[in-house]
JSON list of C-alpha atoms in Angstrom, two decimals:
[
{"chain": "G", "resi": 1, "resn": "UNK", "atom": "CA", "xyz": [9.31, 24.58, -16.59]},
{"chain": "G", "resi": 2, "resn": "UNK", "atom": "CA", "xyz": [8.26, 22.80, -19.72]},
{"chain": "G", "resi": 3, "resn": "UNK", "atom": "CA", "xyz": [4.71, 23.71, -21.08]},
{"chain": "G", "resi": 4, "resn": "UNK", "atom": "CA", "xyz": [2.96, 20.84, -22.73]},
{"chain": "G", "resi": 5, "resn": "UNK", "atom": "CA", "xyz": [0.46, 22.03, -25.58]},
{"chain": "G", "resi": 6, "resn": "UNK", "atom": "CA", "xyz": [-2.72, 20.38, -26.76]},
{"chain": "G", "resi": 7, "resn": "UNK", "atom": "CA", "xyz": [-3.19, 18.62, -30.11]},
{"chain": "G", "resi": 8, "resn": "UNK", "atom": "CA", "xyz": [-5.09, 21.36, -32.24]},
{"chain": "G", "resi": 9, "resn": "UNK", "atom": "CA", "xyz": [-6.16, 18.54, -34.33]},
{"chain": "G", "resi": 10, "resn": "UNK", "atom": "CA", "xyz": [-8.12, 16.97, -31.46]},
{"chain": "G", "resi": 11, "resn": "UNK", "atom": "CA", "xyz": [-11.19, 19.16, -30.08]},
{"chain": "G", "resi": 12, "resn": "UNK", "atom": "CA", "xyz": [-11.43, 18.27, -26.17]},
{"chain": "G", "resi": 13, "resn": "UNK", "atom": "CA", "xyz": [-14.29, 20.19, -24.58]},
{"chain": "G", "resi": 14, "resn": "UNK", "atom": "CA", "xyz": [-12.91, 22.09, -21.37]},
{"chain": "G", "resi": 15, "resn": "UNK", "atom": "CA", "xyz": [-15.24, 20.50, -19.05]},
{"chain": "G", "resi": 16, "resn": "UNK", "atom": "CA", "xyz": [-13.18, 17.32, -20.09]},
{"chain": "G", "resi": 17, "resn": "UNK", "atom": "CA", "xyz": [-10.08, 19.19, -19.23]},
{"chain": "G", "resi": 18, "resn": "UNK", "atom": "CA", "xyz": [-11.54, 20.20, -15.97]},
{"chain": "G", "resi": 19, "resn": "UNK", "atom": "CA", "xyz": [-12.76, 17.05, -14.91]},
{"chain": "G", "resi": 20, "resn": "UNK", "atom": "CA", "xyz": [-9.25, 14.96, -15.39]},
{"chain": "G", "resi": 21, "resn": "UNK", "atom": "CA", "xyz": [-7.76, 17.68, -13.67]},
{"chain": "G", "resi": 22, "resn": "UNK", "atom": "CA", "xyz": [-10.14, 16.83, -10.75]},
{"chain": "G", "resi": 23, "resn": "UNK", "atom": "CA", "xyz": [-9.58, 13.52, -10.79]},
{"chain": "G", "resi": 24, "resn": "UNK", "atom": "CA", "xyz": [-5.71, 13.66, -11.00]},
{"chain": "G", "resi": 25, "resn": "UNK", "atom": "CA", "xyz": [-6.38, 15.94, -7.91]},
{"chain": "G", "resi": 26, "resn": "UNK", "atom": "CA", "xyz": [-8.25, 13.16, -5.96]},
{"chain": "G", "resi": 27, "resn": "UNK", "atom": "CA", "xyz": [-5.97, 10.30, -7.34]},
{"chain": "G", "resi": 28, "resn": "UNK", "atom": "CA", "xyz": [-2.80, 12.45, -6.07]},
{"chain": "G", "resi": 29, "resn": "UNK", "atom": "CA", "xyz": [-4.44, 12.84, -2.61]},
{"chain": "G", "resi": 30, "resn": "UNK", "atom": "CA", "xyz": [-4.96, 9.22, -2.38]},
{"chain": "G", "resi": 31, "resn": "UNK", "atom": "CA", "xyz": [-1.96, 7.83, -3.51]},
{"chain": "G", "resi": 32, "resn": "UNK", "atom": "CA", "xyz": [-0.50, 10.21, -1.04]},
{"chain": "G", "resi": 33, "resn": "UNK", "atom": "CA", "xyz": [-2.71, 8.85, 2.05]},
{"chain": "G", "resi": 34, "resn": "UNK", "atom": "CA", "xyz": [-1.71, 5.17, 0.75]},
{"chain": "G", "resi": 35, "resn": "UNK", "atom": "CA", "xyz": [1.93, 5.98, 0.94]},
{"chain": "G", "resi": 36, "resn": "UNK", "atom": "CA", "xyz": [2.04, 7.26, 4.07]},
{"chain": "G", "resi": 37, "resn": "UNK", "atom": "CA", "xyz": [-0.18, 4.76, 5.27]},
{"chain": "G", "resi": 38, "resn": "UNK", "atom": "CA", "xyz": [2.22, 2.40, 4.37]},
{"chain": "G", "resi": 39, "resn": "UNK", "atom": "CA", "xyz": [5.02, 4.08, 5.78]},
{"chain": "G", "resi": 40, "resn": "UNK", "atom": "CA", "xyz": [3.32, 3.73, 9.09]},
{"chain": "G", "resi": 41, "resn": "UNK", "atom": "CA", "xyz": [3.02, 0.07, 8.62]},
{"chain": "G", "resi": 42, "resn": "UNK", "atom": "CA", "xyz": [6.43, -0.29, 7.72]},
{"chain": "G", "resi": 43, "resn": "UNK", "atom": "CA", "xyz": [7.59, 1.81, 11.44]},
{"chain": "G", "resi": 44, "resn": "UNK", "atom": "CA", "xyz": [5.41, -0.13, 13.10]},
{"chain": "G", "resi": 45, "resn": "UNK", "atom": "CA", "xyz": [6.40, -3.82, 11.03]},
{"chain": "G", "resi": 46, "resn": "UNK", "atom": "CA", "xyz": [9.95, -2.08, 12.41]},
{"chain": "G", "resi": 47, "resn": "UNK", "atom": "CA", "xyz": [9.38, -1.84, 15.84]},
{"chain": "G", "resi": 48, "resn": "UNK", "atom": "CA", "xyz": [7.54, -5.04, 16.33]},
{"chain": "G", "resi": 49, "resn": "UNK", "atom": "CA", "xyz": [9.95, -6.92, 14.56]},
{"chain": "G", "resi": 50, "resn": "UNK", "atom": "CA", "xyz": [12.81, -4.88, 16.56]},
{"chain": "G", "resi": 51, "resn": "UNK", "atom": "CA", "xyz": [11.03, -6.03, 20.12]},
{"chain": "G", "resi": 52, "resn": "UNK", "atom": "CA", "xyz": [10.40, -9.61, 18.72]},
{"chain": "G", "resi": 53, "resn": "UNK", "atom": "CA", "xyz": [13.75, -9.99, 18.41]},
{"chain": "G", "resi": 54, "resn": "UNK", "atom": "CA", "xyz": [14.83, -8.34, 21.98]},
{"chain": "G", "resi": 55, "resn": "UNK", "atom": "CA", "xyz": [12.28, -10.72, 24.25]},
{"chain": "G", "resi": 56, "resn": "UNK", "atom": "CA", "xyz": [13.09, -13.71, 21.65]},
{"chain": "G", "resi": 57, "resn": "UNK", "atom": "CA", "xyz": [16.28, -15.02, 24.11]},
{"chain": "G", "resi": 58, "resn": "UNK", "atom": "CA", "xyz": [14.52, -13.60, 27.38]},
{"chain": "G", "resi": 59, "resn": "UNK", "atom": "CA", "xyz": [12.57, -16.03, 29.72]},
{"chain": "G", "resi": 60, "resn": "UNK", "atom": "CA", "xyz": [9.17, -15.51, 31.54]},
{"chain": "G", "resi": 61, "resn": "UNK", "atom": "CA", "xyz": [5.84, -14.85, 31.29]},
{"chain": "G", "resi": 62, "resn": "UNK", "atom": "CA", "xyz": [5.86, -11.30, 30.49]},
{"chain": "G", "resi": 63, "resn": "UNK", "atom": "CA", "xyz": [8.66, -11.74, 27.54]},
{"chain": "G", "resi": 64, "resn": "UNK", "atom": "CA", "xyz": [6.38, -14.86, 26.07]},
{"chain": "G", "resi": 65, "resn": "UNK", "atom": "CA", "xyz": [3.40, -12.38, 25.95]},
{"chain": "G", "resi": 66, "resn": "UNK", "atom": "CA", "xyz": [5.54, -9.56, 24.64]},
{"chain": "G", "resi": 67, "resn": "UNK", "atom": "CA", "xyz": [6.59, -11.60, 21.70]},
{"chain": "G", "resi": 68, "resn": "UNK", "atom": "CA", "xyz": [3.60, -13.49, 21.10]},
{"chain": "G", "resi": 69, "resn": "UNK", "atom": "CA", "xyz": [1.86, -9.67, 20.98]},
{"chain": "G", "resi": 70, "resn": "UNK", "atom": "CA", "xyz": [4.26, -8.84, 18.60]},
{"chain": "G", "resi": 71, "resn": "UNK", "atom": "CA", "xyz": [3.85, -11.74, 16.13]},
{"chain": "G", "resi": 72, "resn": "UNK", "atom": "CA", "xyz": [0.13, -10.98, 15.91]},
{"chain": "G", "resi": 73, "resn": "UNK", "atom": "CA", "xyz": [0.89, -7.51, 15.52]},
{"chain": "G", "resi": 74, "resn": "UNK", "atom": "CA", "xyz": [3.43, -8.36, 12.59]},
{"chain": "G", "resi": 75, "resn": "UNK", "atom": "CA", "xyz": [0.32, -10.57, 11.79]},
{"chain": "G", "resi": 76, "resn": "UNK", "atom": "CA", "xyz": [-2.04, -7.60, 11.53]},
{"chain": "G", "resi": 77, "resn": "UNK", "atom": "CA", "xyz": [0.40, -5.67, 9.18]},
{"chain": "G", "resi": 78, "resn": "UNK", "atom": "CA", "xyz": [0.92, -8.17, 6.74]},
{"chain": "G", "resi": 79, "resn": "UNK", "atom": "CA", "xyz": [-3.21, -8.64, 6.06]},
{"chain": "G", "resi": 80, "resn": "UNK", "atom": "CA", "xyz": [-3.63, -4.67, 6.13]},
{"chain": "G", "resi": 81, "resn": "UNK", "atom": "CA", "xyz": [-0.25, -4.35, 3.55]},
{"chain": "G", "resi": 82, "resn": "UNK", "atom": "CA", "xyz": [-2.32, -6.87, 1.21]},
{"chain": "G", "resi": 83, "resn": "UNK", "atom": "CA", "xyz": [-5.14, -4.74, 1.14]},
{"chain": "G", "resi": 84, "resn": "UNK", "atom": "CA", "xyz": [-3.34, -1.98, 0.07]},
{"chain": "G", "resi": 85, "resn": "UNK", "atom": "CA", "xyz": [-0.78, -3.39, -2.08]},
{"chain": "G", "resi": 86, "resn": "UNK", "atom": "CA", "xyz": [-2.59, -6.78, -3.27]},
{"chain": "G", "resi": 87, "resn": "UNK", "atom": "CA", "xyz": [-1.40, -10.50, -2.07]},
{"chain": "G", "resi": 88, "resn": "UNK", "atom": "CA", "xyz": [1.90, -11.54, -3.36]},
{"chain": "G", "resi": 89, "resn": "UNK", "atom": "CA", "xyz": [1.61, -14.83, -5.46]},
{"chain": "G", "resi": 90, "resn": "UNK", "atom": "CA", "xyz": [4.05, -17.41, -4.07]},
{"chain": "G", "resi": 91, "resn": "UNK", "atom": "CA", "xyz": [3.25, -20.16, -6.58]},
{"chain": "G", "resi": 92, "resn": "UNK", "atom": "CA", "xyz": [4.97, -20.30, -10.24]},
{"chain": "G", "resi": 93, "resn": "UNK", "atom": "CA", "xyz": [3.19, -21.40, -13.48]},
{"chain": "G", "resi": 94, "resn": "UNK", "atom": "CA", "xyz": [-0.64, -21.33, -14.64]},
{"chain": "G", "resi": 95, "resn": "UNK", "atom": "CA", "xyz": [-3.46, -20.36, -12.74]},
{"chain": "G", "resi": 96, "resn": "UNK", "atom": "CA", "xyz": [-2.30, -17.54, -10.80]},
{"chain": "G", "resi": 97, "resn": "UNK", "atom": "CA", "xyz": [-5.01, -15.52, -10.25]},
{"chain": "G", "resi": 98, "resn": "UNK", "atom": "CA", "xyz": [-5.31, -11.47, -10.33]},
{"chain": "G", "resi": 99, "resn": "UNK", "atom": "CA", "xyz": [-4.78, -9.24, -7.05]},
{"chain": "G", "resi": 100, "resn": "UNK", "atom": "CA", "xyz": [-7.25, -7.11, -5.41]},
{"chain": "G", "resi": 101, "resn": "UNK", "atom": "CA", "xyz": [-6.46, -3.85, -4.59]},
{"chain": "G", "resi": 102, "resn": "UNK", "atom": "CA", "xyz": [-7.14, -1.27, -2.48]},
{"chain": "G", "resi": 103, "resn": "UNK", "atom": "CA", "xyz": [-9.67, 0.26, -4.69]},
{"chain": "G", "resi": 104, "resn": "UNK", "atom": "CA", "xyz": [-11.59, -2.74, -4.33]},
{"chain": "G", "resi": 105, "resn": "UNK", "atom": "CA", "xyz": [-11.39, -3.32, -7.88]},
{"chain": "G", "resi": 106, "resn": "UNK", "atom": "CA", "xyz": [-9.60, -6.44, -9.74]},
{"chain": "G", "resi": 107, "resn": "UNK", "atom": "CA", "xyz": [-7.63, -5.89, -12.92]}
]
């Protein structure tokens, strides 16, 4: 295991220390509950997709509803993935404008 050492020339307080250990805590945590959050959209993107494609030949009622469900579910994933990830920009050039994330914040 590699050991980093501090800078002796630069005096950082050990509440400091403390307190960016904390937050790397909380930011590890997160990024953990966003990755398996989008995991579970990706299963579920999956398994819509996979029964959108079964009832997509089939004929009746019940196969129409099936695969109309299924869109809007597909639907629903897409606008929760841009929350989390940001909307991908489809347009080239000037202009574009920056993402929101899931912190809520725009860089």
């Amino acid at each position: 295991m590699i050991e980093i050492k501090d800078d002796p020339r630069v005096p950082i307080a050990r509440e400091v220390k403390m307190a960016q250990r904390a937050l790397y805590s909380r930011m590890e945590k997160s990024i953990t509950q966003l990755t398996e959050a989008t995991d579970r959209l990706t299963e579920a993107e999956d398994v819509a997709k996979s029964i959108q494609s079964q009832v997509k030949d089939k004929e009746g009622k019940e196969f129409e509803d099936l695969g109309k469900a299924s869109k809007t579910i597909q639907d629903s994933i897409k606008v929760k993935r841009e929350i989390i990830t940001g909307r991908k920009f489809e347009k080239q050039g000037y202009g574009q404008t920056l993402p929101s994330y899931a912190t809520g914040q725009d860089f």
